Short mmCIF file of C-alpha atoms and ligand atoms in Angstrom, two decimals:
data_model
loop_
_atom_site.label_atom_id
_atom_site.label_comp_id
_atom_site.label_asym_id
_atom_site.label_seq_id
_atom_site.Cartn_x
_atom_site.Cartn_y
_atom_site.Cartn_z
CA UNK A 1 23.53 11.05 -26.64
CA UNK A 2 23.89 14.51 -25.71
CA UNK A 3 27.27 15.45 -23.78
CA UNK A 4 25.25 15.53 -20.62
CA UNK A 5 24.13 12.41 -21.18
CA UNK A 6 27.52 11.13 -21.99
CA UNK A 7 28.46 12.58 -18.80
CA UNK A 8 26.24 11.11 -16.70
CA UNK A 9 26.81 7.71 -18.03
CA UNK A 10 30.80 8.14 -17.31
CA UNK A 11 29.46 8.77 -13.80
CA UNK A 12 27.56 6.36 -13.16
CA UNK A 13 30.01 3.70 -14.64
CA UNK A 14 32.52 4.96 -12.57
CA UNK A 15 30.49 4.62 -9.07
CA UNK A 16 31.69 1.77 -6.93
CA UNK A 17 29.98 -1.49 -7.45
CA UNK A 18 28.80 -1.61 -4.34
CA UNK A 19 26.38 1.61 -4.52
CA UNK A 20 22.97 0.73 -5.62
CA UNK A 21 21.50 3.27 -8.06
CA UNK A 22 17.69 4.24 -8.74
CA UNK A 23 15.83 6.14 -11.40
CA UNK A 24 12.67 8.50 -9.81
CA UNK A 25 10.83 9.96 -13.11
CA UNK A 26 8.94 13.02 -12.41
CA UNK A 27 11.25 14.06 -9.54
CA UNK A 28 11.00 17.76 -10.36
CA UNK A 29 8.32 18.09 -7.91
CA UNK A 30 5.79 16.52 -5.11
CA UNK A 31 6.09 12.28 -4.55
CA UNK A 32 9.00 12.13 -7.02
CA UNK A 33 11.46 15.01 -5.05
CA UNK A 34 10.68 13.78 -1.77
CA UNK A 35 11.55 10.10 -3.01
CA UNK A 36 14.34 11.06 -4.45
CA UNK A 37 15.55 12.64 -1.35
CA UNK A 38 14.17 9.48 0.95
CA UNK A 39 16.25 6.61 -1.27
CA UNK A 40 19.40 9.27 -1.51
CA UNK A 41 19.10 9.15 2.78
CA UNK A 42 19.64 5.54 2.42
CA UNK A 43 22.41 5.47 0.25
CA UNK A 44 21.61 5.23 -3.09
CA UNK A 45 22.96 7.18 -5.91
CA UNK A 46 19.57 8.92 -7.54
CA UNK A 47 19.30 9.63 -11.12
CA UNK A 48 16.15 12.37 -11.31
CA UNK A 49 14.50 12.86 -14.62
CA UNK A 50 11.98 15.73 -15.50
CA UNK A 51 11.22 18.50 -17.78
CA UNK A 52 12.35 21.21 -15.65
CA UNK A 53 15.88 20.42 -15.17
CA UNK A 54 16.79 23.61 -13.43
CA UNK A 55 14.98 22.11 -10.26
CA UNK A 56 16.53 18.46 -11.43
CA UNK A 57 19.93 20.05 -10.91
CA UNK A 58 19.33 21.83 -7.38
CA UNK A 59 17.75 18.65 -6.15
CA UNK A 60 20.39 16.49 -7.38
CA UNK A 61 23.67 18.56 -6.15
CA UNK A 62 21.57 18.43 -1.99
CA UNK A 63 21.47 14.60 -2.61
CA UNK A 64 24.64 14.39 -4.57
CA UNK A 65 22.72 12.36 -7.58
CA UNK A 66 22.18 12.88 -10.90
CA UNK A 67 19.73 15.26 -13.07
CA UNK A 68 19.28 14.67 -16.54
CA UNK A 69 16.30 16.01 -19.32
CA UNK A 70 13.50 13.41 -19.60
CA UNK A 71 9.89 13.88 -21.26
CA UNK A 72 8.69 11.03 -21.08
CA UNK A 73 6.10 11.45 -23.63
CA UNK A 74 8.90 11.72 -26.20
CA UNK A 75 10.52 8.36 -27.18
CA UNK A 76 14.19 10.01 -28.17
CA UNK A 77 13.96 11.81 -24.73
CA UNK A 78 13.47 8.25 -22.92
CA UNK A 79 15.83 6.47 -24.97
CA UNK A 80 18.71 8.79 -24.29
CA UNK A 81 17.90 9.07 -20.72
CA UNK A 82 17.95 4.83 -20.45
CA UNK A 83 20.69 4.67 -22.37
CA UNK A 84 22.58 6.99 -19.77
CA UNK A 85 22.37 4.47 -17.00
CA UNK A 86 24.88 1.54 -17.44
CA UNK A 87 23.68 -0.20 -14.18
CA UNK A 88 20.38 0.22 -11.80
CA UNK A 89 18.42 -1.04 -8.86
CA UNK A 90 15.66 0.75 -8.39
CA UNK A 91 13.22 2.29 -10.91
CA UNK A 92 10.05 4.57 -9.97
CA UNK A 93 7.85 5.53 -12.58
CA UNK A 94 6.28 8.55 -10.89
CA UNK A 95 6.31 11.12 -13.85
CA UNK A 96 2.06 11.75 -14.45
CA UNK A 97 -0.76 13.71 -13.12
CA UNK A 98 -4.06 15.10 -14.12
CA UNK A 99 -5.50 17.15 -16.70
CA UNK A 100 -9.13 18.55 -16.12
CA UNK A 101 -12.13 17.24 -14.28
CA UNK A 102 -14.82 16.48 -17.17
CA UNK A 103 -17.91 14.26 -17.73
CA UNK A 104 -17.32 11.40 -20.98
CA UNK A 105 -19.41 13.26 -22.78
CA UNK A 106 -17.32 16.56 -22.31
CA UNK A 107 -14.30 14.78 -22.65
CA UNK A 108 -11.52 17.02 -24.27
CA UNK A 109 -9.24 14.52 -26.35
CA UNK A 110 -5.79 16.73 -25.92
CA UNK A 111 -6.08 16.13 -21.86
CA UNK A 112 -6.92 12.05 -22.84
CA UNK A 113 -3.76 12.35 -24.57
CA UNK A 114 -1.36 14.02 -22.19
CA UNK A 115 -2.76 11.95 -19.03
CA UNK A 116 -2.21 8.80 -21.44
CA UNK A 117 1.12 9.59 -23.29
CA UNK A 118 2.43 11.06 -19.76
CA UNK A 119 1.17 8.16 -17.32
CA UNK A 120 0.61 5.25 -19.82
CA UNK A 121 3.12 5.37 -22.26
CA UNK A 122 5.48 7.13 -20.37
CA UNK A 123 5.93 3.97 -17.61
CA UNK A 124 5.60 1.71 -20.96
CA UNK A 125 8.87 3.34 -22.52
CA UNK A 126 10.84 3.50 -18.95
CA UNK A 127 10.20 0.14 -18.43
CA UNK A 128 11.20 -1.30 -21.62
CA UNK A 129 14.20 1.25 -21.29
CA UNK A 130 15.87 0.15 -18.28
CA UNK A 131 14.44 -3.56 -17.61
CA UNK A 132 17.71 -5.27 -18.91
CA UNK A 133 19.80 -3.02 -16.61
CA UNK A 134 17.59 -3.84 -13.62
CA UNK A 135 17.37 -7.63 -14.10
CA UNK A 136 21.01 -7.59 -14.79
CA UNK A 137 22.17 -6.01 -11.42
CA UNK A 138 20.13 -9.83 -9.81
CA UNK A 139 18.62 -7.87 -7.62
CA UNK A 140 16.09 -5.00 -9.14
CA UNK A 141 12.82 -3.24 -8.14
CA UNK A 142 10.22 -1.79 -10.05
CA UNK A 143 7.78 0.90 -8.30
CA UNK A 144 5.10 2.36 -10.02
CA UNK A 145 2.70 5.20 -8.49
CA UNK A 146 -0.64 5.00 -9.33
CA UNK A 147 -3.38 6.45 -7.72
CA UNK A 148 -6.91 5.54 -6.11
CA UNK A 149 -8.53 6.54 -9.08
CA UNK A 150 -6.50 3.15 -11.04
CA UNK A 151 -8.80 1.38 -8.62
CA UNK A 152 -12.02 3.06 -8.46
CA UNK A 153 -13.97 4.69 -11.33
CA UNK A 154 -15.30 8.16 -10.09
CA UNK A 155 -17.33 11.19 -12.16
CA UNK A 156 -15.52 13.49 -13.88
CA UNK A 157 -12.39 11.72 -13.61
CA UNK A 158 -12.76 9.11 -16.78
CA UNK A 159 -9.62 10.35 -18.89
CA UNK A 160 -7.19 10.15 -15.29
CA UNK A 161 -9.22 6.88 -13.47
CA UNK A 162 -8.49 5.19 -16.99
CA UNK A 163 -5.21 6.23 -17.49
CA UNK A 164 -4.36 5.10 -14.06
CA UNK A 165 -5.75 2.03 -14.56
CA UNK A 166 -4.06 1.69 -17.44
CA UNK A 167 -0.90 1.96 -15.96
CA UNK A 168 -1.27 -0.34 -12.85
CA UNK A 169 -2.77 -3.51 -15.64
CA UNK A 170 0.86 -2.53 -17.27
CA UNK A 171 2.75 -2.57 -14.29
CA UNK A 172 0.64 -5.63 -12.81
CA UNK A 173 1.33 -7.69 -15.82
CA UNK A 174 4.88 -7.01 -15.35
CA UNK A 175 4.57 -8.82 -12.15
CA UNK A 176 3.55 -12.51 -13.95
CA UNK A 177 5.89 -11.58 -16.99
CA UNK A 178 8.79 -11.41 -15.13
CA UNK A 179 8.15 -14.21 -12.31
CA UNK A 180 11.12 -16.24 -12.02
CA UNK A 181 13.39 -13.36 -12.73
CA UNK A 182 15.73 -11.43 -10.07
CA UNK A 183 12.92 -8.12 -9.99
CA UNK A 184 10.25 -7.05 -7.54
CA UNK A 185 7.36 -4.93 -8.47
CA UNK A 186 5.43 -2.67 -6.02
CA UNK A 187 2.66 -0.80 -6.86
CA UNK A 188 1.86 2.54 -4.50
CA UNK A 189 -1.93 4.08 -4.82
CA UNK A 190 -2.18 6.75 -3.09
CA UNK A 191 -5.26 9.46 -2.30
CA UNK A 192 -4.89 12.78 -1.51
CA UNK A 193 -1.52 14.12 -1.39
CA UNK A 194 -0.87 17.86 -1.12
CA UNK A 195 1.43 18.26 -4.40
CA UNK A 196 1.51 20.50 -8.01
CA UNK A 197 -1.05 17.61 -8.53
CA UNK A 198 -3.94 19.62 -9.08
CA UNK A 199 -2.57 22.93 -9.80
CA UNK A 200 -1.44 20.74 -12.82
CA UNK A 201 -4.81 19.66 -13.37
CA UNK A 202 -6.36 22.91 -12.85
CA UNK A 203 -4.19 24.74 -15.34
CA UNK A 204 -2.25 27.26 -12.38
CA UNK A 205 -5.73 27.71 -10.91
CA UNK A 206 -5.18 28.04 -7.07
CA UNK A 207 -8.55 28.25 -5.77
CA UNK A 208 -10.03 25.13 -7.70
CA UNK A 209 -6.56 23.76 -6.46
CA UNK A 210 -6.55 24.57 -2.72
CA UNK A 211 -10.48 23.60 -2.88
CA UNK A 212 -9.38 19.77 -3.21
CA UNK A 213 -7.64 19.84 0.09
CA UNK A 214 -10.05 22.41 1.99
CA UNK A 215 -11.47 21.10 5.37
CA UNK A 216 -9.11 17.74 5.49
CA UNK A 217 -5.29 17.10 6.10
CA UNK A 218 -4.07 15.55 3.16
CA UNK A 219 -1.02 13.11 3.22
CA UNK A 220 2.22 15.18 1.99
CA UNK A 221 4.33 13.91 -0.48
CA UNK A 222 6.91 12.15 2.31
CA UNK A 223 4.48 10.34 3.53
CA UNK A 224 4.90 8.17 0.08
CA UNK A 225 8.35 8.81 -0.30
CA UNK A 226 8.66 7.20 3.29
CA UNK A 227 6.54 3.96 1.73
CA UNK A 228 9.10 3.78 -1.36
CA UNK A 229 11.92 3.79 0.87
CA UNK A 230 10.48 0.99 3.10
CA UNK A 231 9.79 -0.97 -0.13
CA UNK A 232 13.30 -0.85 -1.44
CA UNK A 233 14.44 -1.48 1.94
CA UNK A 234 12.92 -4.91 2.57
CA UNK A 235 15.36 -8.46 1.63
CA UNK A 236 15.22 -9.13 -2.10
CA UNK A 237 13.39 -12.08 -1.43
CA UNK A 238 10.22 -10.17 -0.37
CA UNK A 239 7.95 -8.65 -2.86
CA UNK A 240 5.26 -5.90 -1.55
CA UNK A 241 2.44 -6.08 -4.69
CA UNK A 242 0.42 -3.07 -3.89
CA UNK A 243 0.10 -0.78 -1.22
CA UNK A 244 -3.17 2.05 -1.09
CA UNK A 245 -2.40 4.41 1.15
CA UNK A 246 -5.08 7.76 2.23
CA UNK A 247 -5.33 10.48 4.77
CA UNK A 248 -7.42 9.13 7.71
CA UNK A 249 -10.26 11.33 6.45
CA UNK A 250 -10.54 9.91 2.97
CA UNK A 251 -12.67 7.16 2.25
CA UNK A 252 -12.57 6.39 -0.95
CA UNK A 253 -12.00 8.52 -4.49
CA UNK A 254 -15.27 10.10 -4.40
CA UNK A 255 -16.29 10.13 -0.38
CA UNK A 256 -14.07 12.34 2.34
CA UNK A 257 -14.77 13.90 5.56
CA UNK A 258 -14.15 17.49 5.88
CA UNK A 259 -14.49 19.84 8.38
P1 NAP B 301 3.42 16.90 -9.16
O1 NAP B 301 3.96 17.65 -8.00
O2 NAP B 301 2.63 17.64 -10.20
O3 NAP B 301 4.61 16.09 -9.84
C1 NAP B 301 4.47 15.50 -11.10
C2 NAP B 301 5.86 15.23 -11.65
O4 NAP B 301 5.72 14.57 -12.94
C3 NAP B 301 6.66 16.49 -11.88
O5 NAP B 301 7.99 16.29 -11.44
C4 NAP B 301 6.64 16.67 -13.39
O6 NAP B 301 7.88 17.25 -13.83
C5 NAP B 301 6.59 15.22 -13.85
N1 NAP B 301 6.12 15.12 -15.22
C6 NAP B 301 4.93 15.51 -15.73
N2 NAP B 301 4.92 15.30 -17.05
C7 NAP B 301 6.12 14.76 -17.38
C8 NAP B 301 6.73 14.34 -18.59
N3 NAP B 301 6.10 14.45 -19.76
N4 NAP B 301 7.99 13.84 -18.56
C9 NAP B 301 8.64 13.73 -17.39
N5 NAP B 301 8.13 14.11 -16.20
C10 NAP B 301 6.88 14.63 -16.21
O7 NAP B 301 2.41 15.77 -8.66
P2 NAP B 301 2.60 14.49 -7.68
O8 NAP B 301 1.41 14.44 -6.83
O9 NAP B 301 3.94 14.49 -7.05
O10 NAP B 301 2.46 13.31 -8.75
C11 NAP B 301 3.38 12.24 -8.84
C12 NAP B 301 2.63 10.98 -9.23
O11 NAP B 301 1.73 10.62 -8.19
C13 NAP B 301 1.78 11.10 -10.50
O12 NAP B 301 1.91 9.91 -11.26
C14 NAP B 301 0.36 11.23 -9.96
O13 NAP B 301 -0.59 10.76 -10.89
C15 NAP B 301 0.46 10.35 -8.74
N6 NAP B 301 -0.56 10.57 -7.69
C16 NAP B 301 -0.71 11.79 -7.13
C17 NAP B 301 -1.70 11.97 -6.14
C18 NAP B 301 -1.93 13.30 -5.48
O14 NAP B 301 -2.99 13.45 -4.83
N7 NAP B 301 -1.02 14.24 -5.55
C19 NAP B 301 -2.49 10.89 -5.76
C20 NAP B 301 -2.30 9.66 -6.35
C21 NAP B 301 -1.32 9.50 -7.32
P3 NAP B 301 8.06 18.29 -15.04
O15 NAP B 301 6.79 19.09 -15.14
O16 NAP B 301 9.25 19.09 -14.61
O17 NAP B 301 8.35 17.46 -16.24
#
């Protein structure tokens, strides 16, 4: 472990036993900062993991949590980061996006990769991570954003709607694997939220980016930060499986109104 890493486990050993800590991967930006601010408001001690840990470490001095280095497409960058929290509550695997909008037959195998190593894998290695520390506190939660697209198959989206889906079978088998066991599992799919989403998948391209969004209100990234909170604020004896959650004028992956 590196001294930060070190550091951060002395911290979190030392918190009282009564404050409940939670993990939000990807919390550098969109869904994963606001929820990281949202479970911080009620009292839990965040630990925010990212690649850009100069925004980690501004976010996690306003909500008095914890930033530490995490890629989670690199398994000695997961391990260290699980093996930095002694104790935890809440895990949300948020850390994945988009790469490119292609047809199958234009598929481009390095964006396959990244959408499956970062959304896929990455929840696959966080999980197995910090499971035992979740079903030890006897009272954990596991919330994993997907997306519409792990529900519906739509053109030009085959490398992220299979990737997502993907990732809710994993986190949906999770569900049966661990029945009987102290830990909840709620799956969030959300549609459009107004994020780095898809300047991410757009490579920094603003128009293509801001085209997404033109003529409708999108959701902001609160608005599923608010829907974490809520899950991770109902008695442990009540599970919420999945919620899908759009703006009013989207329909469905492929079908929205705009004005
Ligand atoms: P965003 O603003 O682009 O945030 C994505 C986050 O993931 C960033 O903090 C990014 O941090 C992190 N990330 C990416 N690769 C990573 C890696 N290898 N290791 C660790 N962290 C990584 O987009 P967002 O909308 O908030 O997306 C959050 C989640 O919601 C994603 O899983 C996305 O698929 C899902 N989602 C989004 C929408 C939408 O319309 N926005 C809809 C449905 C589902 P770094 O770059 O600093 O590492």
């Amino acid at each position: 472990m590196s001294t930060d890493h070190t550091a951060a486990h002395e911290r979190l050993a030392a918190l009282p036993e009564s404050t409940r800590v939670a993990v939000v991967t990807g919390a550098s930006s969109g869904i994963g900062e606001a929820t990281a601010r949202e479970l911080a408001g009620q009292g839990f001690h965040v630990v925010v993991g990212a690649r850009r840990v100069d925004r980690l470490e501004t976010l996690a001095s306003e909500i008095d949590g914890t930033a530490l280095p995490l890629d989670v497409t690199d398994v000695a960058s997961c391990e260290a980061f699980c093996a930095a929290v002694p104790r935890l509550h809440v895990l949300v695997n948020n850390a994945g996006g988009a790469k490119g909008s292609t047809s199958v037959m234009d598929a481009d195998e390095d964006q396959w990769r990244w959408m499956w190593e970062t959304n896929v894998l990455g929840t696959l290695r966080m999980v197995r991570g910090l499971m035992p520390a979740l079903v030890a506190t006897g009272d954990g939660l596991v919330v994993t954003i997907t997306s519409v697209a792990a529900l519906e198959a739509y053109d030009n989206g085959s490398g992220y709607t299979s990737a997502k889906h993907a990732q809710a079978v994993l986190h949906r088998t999770l569900r049966g694997e661990f029945l009987g066991r102290p830990v909840r599992f709620t799956e969030i799919a959300p549609g459009m939220v107004e994020t780095e989403f898809s300047l991410v998948r757009f490579d920094g391209d603003d128009d293509k980016a801001s085209a997404v969004y033109r003529g409708i209100t999108p959701m902001v990234a609160r608005d599923v930060a608010e829907i974490v909170g809520f899950a991770a604020s109902r008695p442990s004896h009540v599970n919420l499986d999945q919620i899908v959650v759009k703006p009013r004028a989207q329909h469905s992956a492929m079908r929205a109104h705009r004005d």
